[in-house]
Coordinates of C-alpha atoms and ligand atoms in Angstrom, one line a residue:
X14 CA -8.4 -24.0 -27.5
X15 CA -9.2 -22.3 -31.1
X16 CA -7.6 -23.6 -34.4
X17 CA -5.3 -20.8 -34.4
X18 CA -3.8 -21.7 -31.2
X19 CA -3.1 -25.3 -32.3
X20 CA 0.5 -26.8 -33.2
X21 CA -0.3 -27.3 -36.9
X22 CA -1.4 -23.5 -37.1
X23 CA 1.7 -22.5 -35.5
X24 CA 3.6 -24.6 -37.8
X25 CA 2.0 -22.9 -40.9
X26 CA 2.4 -19.5 -39.2
X27 CA 6.4 -20.2 -39.2
X28 CA 6.6 -21.5 -42.5
X29 CA 4.6 -18.6 -43.9
X30 CA 7.3 -16.1 -42.3
X31 CA 9.9 -18.3 -44.3
X32 CA 7.8 -18.0 -47.6
X33 CA 6.8 -14.4 -47.2
X34 CA 9.5 -12.7 -49.0
X35 CA 9.7 -15.3 -51.6
X36 CA 8.2 -14.2 -55.0
X37 CA 6.5 -16.5 -57.4
X38 CA 9.1 -15.6 -60.2
X39 CA 11.9 -17.2 -57.7
X40 CA 9.6 -20.1 -57.0
X41 CA 9.4 -20.8 -60.8
X42 CA 13.1 -20.3 -61.1
X43 CA 14.1 -22.4 -58.4
X44 CA 12.0 -25.4 -59.5
X45 CA 11.0 -26.3 -63.2
X46 CA 8.8 -29.2 -62.1
X47 CA 6.2 -27.0 -60.1
X48 CA 3.3 -28.0 -62.5
X49 CA 4.0 -31.7 -62.0
X50 CA 4.4 -31.6 -58.4
X51 CA 1.6 -29.1 -57.8
X52 CA -1.4 -29.9 -60.2
X53 CA -4.0 -32.4 -59.3
X54 CA -6.8 -34.3 -61.6
X55 CA -10.2 -35.9 -61.1
X56 CA -13.5 -35.9 -62.1
X57 CA -13.2 -34.0 -65.4
X58 CA -11.2 -31.3 -63.6
X59 CA -7.3 -30.6 -63.8
X60 CA -6.4 -28.1 -60.9
X61 CA -3.3 -26.2 -61.3
X62 CA -2.0 -25.0 -57.8
X63 CA 1.7 -24.1 -59.3
X64 CA 0.9 -20.3 -59.4
X65 CA -0.3 -20.3 -55.7
X66 CA 2.7 -19.0 -53.3
X67 CA 3.1 -22.6 -51.9
X68 CA 5.7 -25.4 -51.9
X69 CA 5.1 -29.1 -51.5
X70 CA 6.3 -28.2 -47.7
X71 CA 3.1 -26.1 -47.7
X72 CA 0.7 -28.7 -48.7
X73 CA 2.3 -31.1 -46.2
X74 CA 1.6 -28.6 -43.4
X75 CA -2.0 -27.9 -44.8
X76 CA -2.7 -31.4 -44.7
X77 CA -1.5 -31.9 -41.0
X78 CA -3.8 -29.0 -40.2
X79 CA -6.5 -30.6 -41.8
X80 CA -5.8 -33.9 -40.2
X81 CA -5.6 -32.1 -36.8
X82 CA -9.1 -30.7 -37.6
X83 CA -10.2 -34.5 -38.0
X84 CA -11.2 -33.6 -41.7
X85 CA -11.6 -37.2 -42.6
X86 CA -14.2 -37.9 -39.9
X87 CA -16.1 -34.6 -40.6
X88 CA -16.2 -35.6 -44.4
X89 CA -17.8 -38.8 -43.6
X90 CA -20.2 -37.1 -41.2
X91 CA -21.3 -35.0 -44.0
X92 CA -22.1 -37.8 -46.2
X93 CA -23.4 -40.3 -43.4
X94 CA -26.3 -37.6 -42.5
X95 CA -24.8 -36.4 -39.1
X96 CA -25.9 -33.3 -37.8
X97 CA -23.4 -31.1 -39.4
X98 CA -25.7 -28.1 -39.0
X99 CA -26.2 -27.9 -35.3
X100 CA -27.8 -24.3 -34.9
X101 CA -30.8 -25.9 -37.0
X102 CA -30.2 -29.2 -35.4
X103 CA -30.1 -31.1 -38.7
X104 CA -27.8 -32.8 -41.5
X105 CA -26.9 -31.3 -44.6
X106 CA -27.3 -33.9 -47.1
X107 CA -27.1 -32.4 -50.7
X108 CA -24.8 -35.1 -51.6
X109 CA -27.9 -37.6 -51.2
X110 CA -29.5 -35.8 -54.0
X111 CA -27.0 -37.0 -56.7
X112 CA -26.5 -40.6 -55.2
X113 CA -27.6 -43.4 -57.5
X114 CA -31.0 -44.9 -56.7
X115 CA -29.4 -48.2 -55.7
X116 CA -27.3 -46.7 -53.0
X117 CA -29.7 -46.4 -49.9
X118 CA -29.1 -43.9 -47.4
X119 CA -31.0 -44.3 -43.9
X120 CA -32.0 -41.3 -41.8
X121 CA -33.6 -43.1 -38.8
X122 CA -35.7 -45.7 -40.3
X123 CA -36.3 -43.8 -43.5
X124 CA -34.3 -44.7 -46.9
X125 CA -34.2 -41.2 -48.1
X126 CA -32.7 -42.3 -51.4
X127 CA -35.9 -43.8 -52.1
X128 CA -37.6 -40.6 -51.3
X129 CA -35.1 -38.5 -53.5
X130 CA -35.4 -40.7 -56.5
X131 CA -39.4 -40.5 -55.9
X132 CA -39.3 -36.8 -56.2
X133 CA -36.7 -36.8 -59.1
X134 CA -39.2 -39.1 -61.2
X135 CA -42.3 -37.0 -60.3
X136 CA -40.2 -33.8 -61.6
X137 CA -39.3 -35.5 -64.6
X138 CA -42.9 -36.6 -65.3
X139 CA -44.2 -32.8 -65.0
X140 CA -41.0 -32.0 -67.0
X141 CA -42.1 -34.4 -70.0
X142 CA -45.9 -33.3 -69.8
X143 CA -44.7 -29.5 -70.5
X144 CA -42.2 -30.6 -73.0
X145 CA -44.7 -32.5 -74.8
X146 CA -47.4 -30.5 -74.7
X147 CA -49.8 -32.2 -72.6
X148 CA -49.6 -29.2 -69.8
X149 CA -51.9 -26.6 -71.0
X150 CA -52.7 -23.0 -70.3
X151 CA -55.9 -21.7 -69.6
X152 CA -56.8 -21.1 -73.3
X153 CA -55.9 -25.0 -74.0
X154 CA -52.8 -24.1 -75.7
X155 CA -49.3 -25.6 -74.8
X156 CA -46.7 -23.9 -72.6
X157 CA -44.3 -21.5 -74.5
X158 CA -42.6 -19.6 -71.6
X159 CA -41.6 -21.0 -68.1
X160 CA -40.6 -18.4 -65.7
X161 CA -38.9 -19.4 -62.3
X162 CA -39.6 -17.5 -59.5
X163 CA -37.2 -17.4 -56.7
X164 CA -34.2 -15.8 -55.0
X165 CA -30.7 -16.9 -53.7
X166 CA -30.4 -20.6 -53.7
X167 CA -33.9 -20.8 -55.5
X168 CA -32.8 -18.8 -58.3
X169 CA -28.8 -18.7 -58.9
X170 CA -28.2 -22.5 -59.0
X171 CA -30.8 -23.1 -61.7
X172 CA -30.0 -19.9 -63.7
X173 CA -26.3 -20.6 -63.7
X174 CA -27.0 -23.9 -64.9
X175 CA -29.4 -23.3 -67.7
X176 CA -26.8 -20.7 -69.3
X177 CA -23.8 -22.8 -68.5
X178 CA -25.7 -25.8 -70.5
X179 CA -27.4 -23.8 -73.0
X180 CA -25.8 -25.6 -75.8
X181 CA -27.7 -29.0 -74.3
X182 CA -31.1 -27.9 -74.9
X183 CA -32.9 -30.9 -76.1
X184 CA -34.6 -30.6 -79.6
X185 CA -38.1 -31.2 -78.1
X186 CA -38.0 -28.2 -76.0
X187 CA -36.8 -25.5 -78.4
X188 CA -40.0 -24.0 -78.3
X189 CA -40.2 -23.5 -74.5
X190 CA -38.3 -20.1 -73.2
X191 CA -37.0 -20.2 -69.8
X192 CA -36.9 -17.0 -67.7
X193 CA -35.9 -16.1 -64.3
X194 CA -37.4 -13.4 -61.8
X195 CA -35.8 -12.8 -58.4
X196 CA -35.6 -9.2 -57.4
X197 CA -38.2 -8.1 -55.1
X198 CA -38.5 -4.5 -56.8
X199 CA -40.3 -6.0 -59.7
X200 CA -38.3 -4.6 -62.4
X201 CA -37.4 -8.2 -63.9
X202 CA -41.0 -9.3 -63.9
X203 CA -42.6 -6.0 -65.2
X204 CA -40.3 -6.2 -68.2
X205 CA -41.1 -9.7 -68.9
X206 CA -44.7 -9.5 -68.6
X207 CA -44.8 -7.1 -71.0
X208 CA -43.5 -9.3 -73.6
X209 CA -45.3 -12.9 -73.0
X210 CA -48.3 -14.2 -73.5
X211 CA -50.3 -15.1 -69.9
X212 CA -52.3 -17.9 -71.6
X213 CA -48.8 -19.8 -72.6
X214 CA -47.0 -19.0 -69.2
X215 CA -46.2 -21.4 -66.6
X216 CA -44.7 -20.1 -63.4
X217 CA -42.5 -22.0 -61.0
X218 CA -42.5 -20.7 -57.5
X219 CA -39.3 -22.0 -56.1
X220 CA -38.9 -21.4 -52.5
X221 CA -37.6 -23.8 -49.5
X222 CA -39.6 -22.0 -47.0
X223 CA -42.3 -20.4 -49.2
X224 CA -42.4 -17.7 -47.1
X225 CA -39.5 -15.3 -48.7
X226 CA -41.2 -12.0 -49.4
X227 CA -39.3 -11.2 -52.7
X228 CA -40.6 -14.3 -54.1
X229 CA -44.0 -14.2 -52.8
X230 CA -44.3 -10.5 -53.9
X231 CA -43.2 -11.4 -57.5
X232 CA -45.4 -14.7 -57.4
X233 CA -48.6 -12.2 -56.2
X234 CA -48.1 -9.8 -59.0
X235 CA -47.6 -12.7 -61.5
X236 CA -51.0 -14.5 -60.3
X237 CA -52.9 -10.9 -60.4
X238 CA -51.5 -10.7 -64.1
X239 CA -53.0 -14.0 -65.2
X240 CA -56.2 -13.5 -63.3
X241 CA -56.7 -9.9 -65.1
X242 CA -55.8 -11.4 -68.5
X243 CA -58.0 -14.4 -68.2
X244 CA -60.9 -13.2 -66.4
X245 CA -60.8 -16.6 -64.5
X246 CA -61.1 -17.6 -60.7
X247 CA -57.7 -17.7 -59.0
X248 CA -58.2 -21.2 -58.4
X249 CA -58.2 -22.3 -62.0
X250 CA -55.1 -20.4 -62.7
X251 CA -53.3 -21.6 -59.8
X252 CA -54.0 -25.4 -61.3
X253 CA -53.1 -24.5 -64.7
X254 CA -50.3 -21.7 -64.5
X255 CA -48.3 -22.6 -61.2
X256 CA -45.9 -25.0 -60.0
X257 CA -44.6 -24.9 -56.4
X258 CA -41.2 -26.4 -55.3
X259 CA -40.9 -26.2 -51.7
X260 CA -39.7 -28.0 -48.5
X261 CA -42.8 -26.2 -46.6
X262 CA -45.7 -28.0 -48.5
X263 CA -48.3 -26.5 -45.9
X264 CA -47.3 -23.0 -46.8
X265 CA -47.4 -23.5 -50.7
X266 CA -51.1 -24.9 -50.3
X267 CA -52.1 -21.8 -48.3
X268 CA -50.8 -19.6 -50.9
X269 CA -52.8 -21.6 -53.3
X270 CA -50.9 -24.1 -55.2
X271 CA -52.7 -27.3 -55.4
X272 CA -50.8 -30.3 -54.0
X273 CA -50.6 -32.1 -57.3
X274 CA -48.9 -29.2 -58.7
X275 CA -46.3 -29.2 -55.9
X276 CA -42.7 -30.9 -55.9
X277 CA -41.1 -31.2 -52.4
X278 CA -37.6 -31.4 -51.1
X279 CA -36.4 -31.7 -47.5
X280 CA -35.2 -29.1 -44.7
X281 CA -31.9 -31.2 -44.7
X282 CA -31.2 -29.5 -48.5
X283 CA -29.7 -25.8 -47.9
X284 CA -31.0 -23.5 -50.2
X285 CA -27.7 -22.8 -51.6
X286 CA -27.2 -26.5 -52.1
X287 CA -30.6 -27.3 -53.6
X288 CA -30.2 -27.0 -57.5
X289 CA -29.9 -30.9 -57.3
X290 CA -33.3 -31.3 -56.1
X291 CA -36.5 -30.4 -57.6
X292 CA -35.3 -26.7 -57.4
X293 CA -33.6 -27.6 -60.4
X294 CA -36.6 -28.3 -62.7
X295 CA -35.8 -25.2 -64.9
X296 CA -32.8 -27.1 -65.6
X297 CA -34.3 -30.2 -66.6
X298 CA -37.0 -28.3 -68.7
X299 CA -34.2 -26.4 -70.4
X300 CA -31.6 -29.1 -70.9
X301 CA -33.9 -32.4 -71.0
X302 CA -34.2 -35.0 -68.1
X303 CA -31.1 -37.0 -69.1
X304 CA -28.9 -33.9 -69.1
X305 CA -30.0 -33.1 -65.5
X306 CA -29.2 -36.6 -64.6
X307 CA -25.7 -36.3 -65.9
X308 CA -25.1 -33.3 -64.3
X309 CA -26.3 -35.1 -61.1
X310 CA -23.9 -38.0 -62.1
X311 CA -21.1 -35.7 -62.5
X312 CA -21.5 -34.0 -59.1
X313 CA -21.7 -37.6 -57.7
X314 CA -18.3 -38.4 -59.1
X315 CA -16.7 -35.6 -57.3
X316 CA -18.7 -36.7 -54.4
X317 CA -16.9 -40.0 -54.5
X318 CA -13.6 -38.6 -55.4
X319 CA -14.1 -36.3 -52.2
X320 CA -15.0 -38.8 -49.9
X321 CA -12.3 -41.6 -51.0
X322 CA -9.4 -39.9 -52.4
X323 CA -6.5 -39.3 -50.1
X324 CA -6.4 -35.7 -48.8
X325 CA -3.0 -35.3 -50.4
X326 CA -4.7 -35.6 -53.9
X327 CA -8.4 -34.6 -53.1
X328 CA -9.3 -31.6 -55.0
X329 CA -11.8 -30.1 -53.1
X330 CA -9.4 -30.4 -50.1
X331 CA -6.5 -29.0 -51.8
X332 CA -8.5 -26.2 -53.3
X333 CA -10.2 -25.3 -49.5
X334 CA -6.5 -25.5 -47.9
X335 CA -4.8 -23.3 -50.3
X336 CA -7.7 -20.8 -49.6
X337 CA -6.9 -21.0 -46.0
X338 CA -3.2 -20.8 -46.6
X339 CA -3.9 -17.3 -48.5
X340 CA -6.5 -16.1 -46.0
X341 CA -4.7 -16.8 -43.0
X342 CA -1.2 -17.1 -43.2
X343 CA -0.7 -14.6 -46.2
X344 CA -3.4 -12.5 -45.2
X345 CA -5.2 -12.2 -48.5
X346 CA -8.9 -11.4 -48.1
X347 CA -9.9 -10.8 -51.7
X348 CA -11.1 -13.8 -54.1
X349 CA -11.7 -13.0 -57.7
X350 CA -13.7 -15.9 -59.8
X351 CA -12.7 -15.4 -63.7
X352 CA -14.4 -17.9 -66.0
X353 CA -12.8 -17.9 -69.3
X354 CA -16.2 -19.1 -70.9
X355 CA -19.2 -17.0 -71.2
X356 CA -21.6 -19.7 -70.3
X357 CA -20.1 -19.6 -66.8
X358 CA -21.4 -16.1 -66.5
X359 CA -23.5 -16.8 -63.6
X360 CA -20.7 -18.8 -61.7
X361 CA -19.3 -15.6 -59.8
X362 CA -22.7 -14.7 -58.6
X363 CA -23.6 -18.6 -57.6
X364 CA -20.1 -18.5 -55.7
X365 CA -20.8 -15.4 -53.9
X366 CA -23.7 -16.8 -52.1
X367 CA -22.4 -20.3 -51.8
X368 CA -19.0 -19.1 -50.3
X369 CA -20.3 -16.0 -48.5
X370 CA -23.4 -17.1 -47.1
X371 CA -21.9 -20.3 -45.9
X372 CA -18.5 -19.3 -44.5
X373 CA -19.0 -15.6 -43.8
X374 CA -19.3 -16.4 -39.9
X375 CA -17.4 -15.4 -37.0
X376 CA -18.1 -17.5 -34.1
X377 CA -17.5 -21.2 -33.7
X378 CA -20.0 -24.1 -33.7
X379 CA -20.0 -23.7 -30.0
X380 CA -20.8 -20.1 -30.3
X381 CA -17.5 -18.7 -29.3
X382 CA -16.2 -15.6 -30.9
X383 CA -12.7 -15.9 -32.5
X384 CA -10.0 -13.7 -33.9
X385 CA -9.0 -15.4 -37.2
X386 CA -10.3 -14.6 -40.6
X387 CA -13.0 -16.5 -42.6
X388 CA -14.5 -16.2 -45.9
X389 CA -12.5 -13.8 -48.1
X390 CA -14.7 -11.0 -50.1
X391 CA -15.4 -13.1 -53.3
X392 CA -16.6 -11.6 -56.9
X393 CA -16.1 -12.0 -60.3
X394 CA -16.8 -11.8 -63.8
X395 CA -16.3 -13.5 -67.0
X396 CA -12.3 -13.3 -67.7
X397 CA -12.0 -11.5 -70.8
X398 CA -14.7 -8.9 -69.9
X399 CA -13.1 -8.5 -66.3
X400 CA -9.7 -7.8 -68.1
X401 CA -11.2 -4.4 -69.5
X402 CA -12.7 -3.7 -66.0
X403 CA -10.8 -4.5 -62.8
X404 CA -8.0 -6.3 -63.8
X405 CA -5.7 -2.8 -63.5
X406 CA -6.2 -3.5 -59.7
X407 CA -5.2 -7.1 -59.8
X408 CA -2.0 -6.2 -61.7
X409 CA -1.2 -2.8 -60.4
X410 CA -3.3 -2.0 -57.1
X411 CA -2.4 -2.2 -53.7
X412 CA -4.5 -5.1 -52.7
X413 CA -3.3 -8.9 -52.7
X414 CA -6.3 -10.7 -54.5
X415 CA -6.2 -14.8 -55.1
X416 CA -7.8 -15.7 -58.4
X417 CA -9.6 -18.5 -59.8
X418 CA -9.1 -19.2 -63.6
X419 CA -11.7 -21.4 -65.0
X420 CA -11.6 -22.9 -68.4
X421 CA -12.8 -25.7 -70.7
X422 CA -9.8 -27.3 -72.7
X423 CA -12.2 -27.9 -75.7
X424 CA -15.2 -26.1 -77.1
X425 CA -16.9 -25.6 -80.3
X426 CA -15.7 -29.2 -81.7
X427 CA -18.9 -29.3 -83.8
X428 CA -18.6 -25.8 -85.0
X429 CA -16.7 -23.7 -87.6
X430 CA -12.9 -22.8 -87.4
X431 CA -13.7 -19.3 -86.6
X432 CA -15.6 -20.0 -83.2
X433 CA -12.6 -22.7 -82.3
X434 CA -10.0 -19.7 -83.1
X435 CA -12.3 -17.6 -80.8
X436 CA -11.8 -20.1 -77.9
X437 CA -8.0 -20.7 -78.7
X438 CA -8.0 -16.5 -78.1
X439 CA -9.8 -16.7 -74.8
X440 CA -7.5 -19.9 -73.8
X441 CA -4.3 -17.6 -74.6
X442 CA -5.7 -14.8 -72.5
X443 CA -6.7 -17.1 -69.7
X444 CA -3.0 -18.3 -69.6
X445 CA -1.3 -14.7 -70.3
X446 CA -3.3 -13.3 -67.6
X447 CA -2.6 -15.9 -64.7
X448 CA 1.3 -16.1 -65.9
X449 CA 1.4 -12.1 -65.5
X450 CA -0.2 -12.1 -62.3
X451 CA 2.5 -14.7 -61.0
X452 CA 5.5 -13.6 -62.4
X453 CA 4.7 -10.1 -63.2
X454 CA 6.6 -8.2 -65.8
X455 CA 9.7 -10.5 -65.5
X456 CA 8.3 -12.3 -68.3
X457 CA 9.7 -9.5 -70.5
X458 CA 13.2 -8.8 -71.2
X459 CA 13.7 -5.4 -70.4
X460 CA 10.8 -4.8 -67.7
X461 CA 13.3 -3.0 -65.3
X462 CA 14.0 -0.1 -67.8
X463 CA 10.1 0.6 -67.8
X464 CA 8.9 4.0 -65.8
X465 CA 7.0 2.7 -62.4
X466 CA 3.5 3.2 -63.8
X467 CA 4.0 0.5 -66.5
X468 CA 5.6 -2.1 -64.0
X469 CA 3.6 -5.4 -63.0
X470 CA 4.9 -6.5 -59.7
X471 CA 3.5 -10.1 -59.8
X472 CA 3.0 -12.5 -57.0
X473 CA -0.6 -12.4 -57.1
X474 CA -1.5 -16.1 -56.4
X475 CA -4.1 -18.0 -58.6
X476 CA -5.1 -21.5 -59.6
X477 CA -6.3 -22.4 -62.7
X478 CA -9.1 -24.9 -63.3
X479 CA -9.6 -26.6 -66.3
X480 CA -12.1 -28.9 -67.3
X481 CA -12.1 -31.4 -70.4
X482 CA -15.1 -29.9 -71.9
X483 CA -18.0 -28.1 -70.5
X484 CA -20.7 -30.8 -70.5
X485 CA -23.6 -31.7 -67.8
X486 CA -21.3 -33.9 -66.1
X487 CA -18.1 -31.7 -65.8
X488 CA -20.2 -28.8 -64.8
X489 CA -21.8 -30.9 -61.8
X490 CA -18.3 -32.1 -60.9
X491 CA -17.0 -28.5 -60.9
X492 CA -19.8 -27.1 -58.8
X493 CA -19.7 -30.0 -56.3
X494 CA -16.0 -29.5 -56.1
X495 CA -16.9 -25.9 -54.8
X496 CA -19.3 -27.0 -52.5
X497 CA -16.9 -29.5 -50.8
X498 CA -14.3 -27.0 -50.9
X499 CA -16.7 -24.6 -48.7
X500 CA -17.3 -27.4 -46.4
X501 CA -13.6 -28.2 -45.9
X502 CA -12.9 -24.6 -44.8
X503 CA -15.8 -24.5 -42.4
X504 CA -14.0 -27.7 -40.8
X505 CA -10.7 -25.7 -40.6
X506 CA -12.2 -22.6 -39.2
X507 CA -14.9 -24.6 -36.8
X508 CA -17.8 -22.8 -38.2
X509 CA -21.3 -23.6 -39.4
X510 CA -21.4 -23.4 -43.2
X511 CA -25.0 -24.7 -43.4
X512 CA -27.0 -21.8 -41.6
X513 CA -27.4 -18.1 -42.6
X514 CA -28.6 -16.4 -39.2
X515 CA -26.9 -13.1 -40.7
X516 CA -29.8 -12.5 -43.1
X517 CA -32.6 -12.7 -40.8
X518 CA -32.7 -9.5 -39.0
X519 CA -32.8 -7.4 -42.3
X520 CA -35.9 -9.3 -43.2
X521 CA -37.5 -8.1 -39.5
X522 CA -36.3 -4.5 -39.8
X523 CA -37.7 -4.2 -43.2
X524 CA -41.1 -5.3 -42.4
X525 CA -41.3 -2.8 -39.6
X526 CA -40.1 0.0 -41.7
X527 CA -42.5 -0.9 -44.6
X528 CA -45.0 0.2 -41.9
X529 CA -43.2 3.5 -41.1
X530 CA -42.8 4.3 -44.7
X531 CA -46.7 4.4 -45.1
X532 CA -47.4 6.2 -41.9
X533 CA -46.1 9.7 -41.6
X534 CA -46.2 10.3 -38.0
X535 CA -43.9 7.6 -37.3
X536 CA -40.4 8.2 -35.9
X537 CA -39.3 5.2 -34.5
X538 CA -35.7 5.0 -36.0
X539 CA -32.6 6.8 -36.3
X540 CA -32.1 10.3 -38.0
X541 CA -30.6 8.8 -41.3
X542 CA -33.5 6.5 -41.6
X543 CA -36.0 9.0 -40.4
X544 CA -34.6 11.6 -43.0
X545 CA -34.6 9.4 -45.7
X546 CA -38.4 8.2 -44.9
X547 CA -39.2 11.7 -44.8
X548 CA -37.8 12.3 -48.5
X549 CA -39.6 9.4 -49.9
X550 CA -43.1 11.0 -48.3
X551 CA -42.4 14.4 -49.7
X552 CA -41.8 13.0 -53.2
X553 CA -44.9 11.1 -52.8
X554 CA -46.8 14.2 -51.7
X555 CA -45.6 16.2 -54.4
X556 CA -46.3 13.4 -57.0
X557 CA -49.9 13.3 -55.8
X558 CA -50.7 17.0 -55.4
Ligands
F6P28 O1 -32.6 -15.0 -47.2 C1 -31.5 -15.8 -47.7 C2 -32.0 -17.1 -48.0 O2 -32.8 -17.9 -47.1 C3 -31.0 -18.0 -48.5 O3 -30.3 -18.9 -48.1 C4 -32.0 -18.9 -49.6 O4 -31.2 -19.6 -50.8 C5 -32.9 -17.4 -50.1 O5 -33.1 -16.9 -48.9 C6 -34.2 -18.2 -50.3 O6 -34.9 -18.8 -49.7 P1 -36.3 -19.7 -50.0 O7 -35.9 -20.6 -51.1 O8 -36.8 -20.3 -48.6 O9 -37.1 -18.9 -50.7

């Protein structure tokens, strides 16, 4: 029996029928205590679910579904290192990466907590060497530019965190610029290399597998640039200008990074869950080791809440279950992430990978195909900018979209009045948009008389996530909350959130097409691909003639 045939699912379907015609404006009119009843706090975060199309009865039924799916046992399985990733036969222990040192965690006979803290301390030593100018480039000078080369989980998390925690840059590292290069076409790298000095540039090659072609292509170009600029042998360049962060040390060594320049993590850390490991080195370089530890501590606080709080008050659980309600019972398949703080500009891209790569699945853990929906299409943008781009669709389009509004209550405390006023402006917009999406133009007195093109129907559900202030701790907690949300949904849908087989075949097909692009006689594809290859080859011939 799949979950959609279960009693708890049937009860929710029935309940959805009852609520389907109920507009959010009626729900607010019926009950002026919605906020008190439907908002919850933990670990720096307040989650207001009152603008979701739910009642307390909905939450009760959702929690019954979670219990039916044995969520408490599944949460414990995650934390204790059970093989929650069966297709790759391993645990998913990103929570262990933020556990305090004194909390042991045994995998077989090994206390992985010790190994984790060893790796963390080694990373911190390298960070200090770079900060204090001990790490030298080929001309004997200190490092001024650090370039993280990675893609997906080896890029998005560190990039997001560096931008989010920009204001926490430690004084001693003001001189070091951190850059991120991910795209395989080389455009970011080409632009960057034309404006930085090779002698004072250090590359961090971040790759769990150390076999991702995007990352290796960028790294090869970077190394060639350094060899050409310095005139030195490749071995010397690798020693002074490359650090490798990986779960595949042999491959990093084979590529040419000496072992003393490598930091390791473990195959039980999923790529998109890896910014808490040494993959986060760019974050530590940018914000300082102590802020990196604070970020881990904030995530651990959320982990503890997730592991111990009752399901009825558990933020990640509620966030996830309301998502399930929207997707499976209200048929909403689009999800917009809208931070009202420019420092969180990369959060939507990060969540795109976290949610869609984790839960964009259509077979159960046992390999059975099913009919219900899983992860929605998720996208987003900094809220105030999105207001001038796609909010038209949110307010007046034909699609139902669930939205997450995210904002800190306080900002610019140590700055002038003007910036604080700008924050107030952003908050007012955040609250206005979620209010209008929920209630439509019923917020106005005479809306009924307006022409139809000026009407706002409302009833678009949203959650508002407020954090006290954006700090390393609250940021860590926020991201951990989303990670756990994804896990909870995977438990309900009975899918594996920790593998990503859907990205593998594209890599293989690309490898075979690379040969065909070079070989004019090759025709081993469909007519579209052949036609496009022909076009490229003709352009190339004309350019060369
Ligand atoms: O192709 C998808 C993926 O495997 C992601 O899951 C991962 O985050 C990314 O590629 C990068 O992988 P790696 O860190 O092994 O280079």
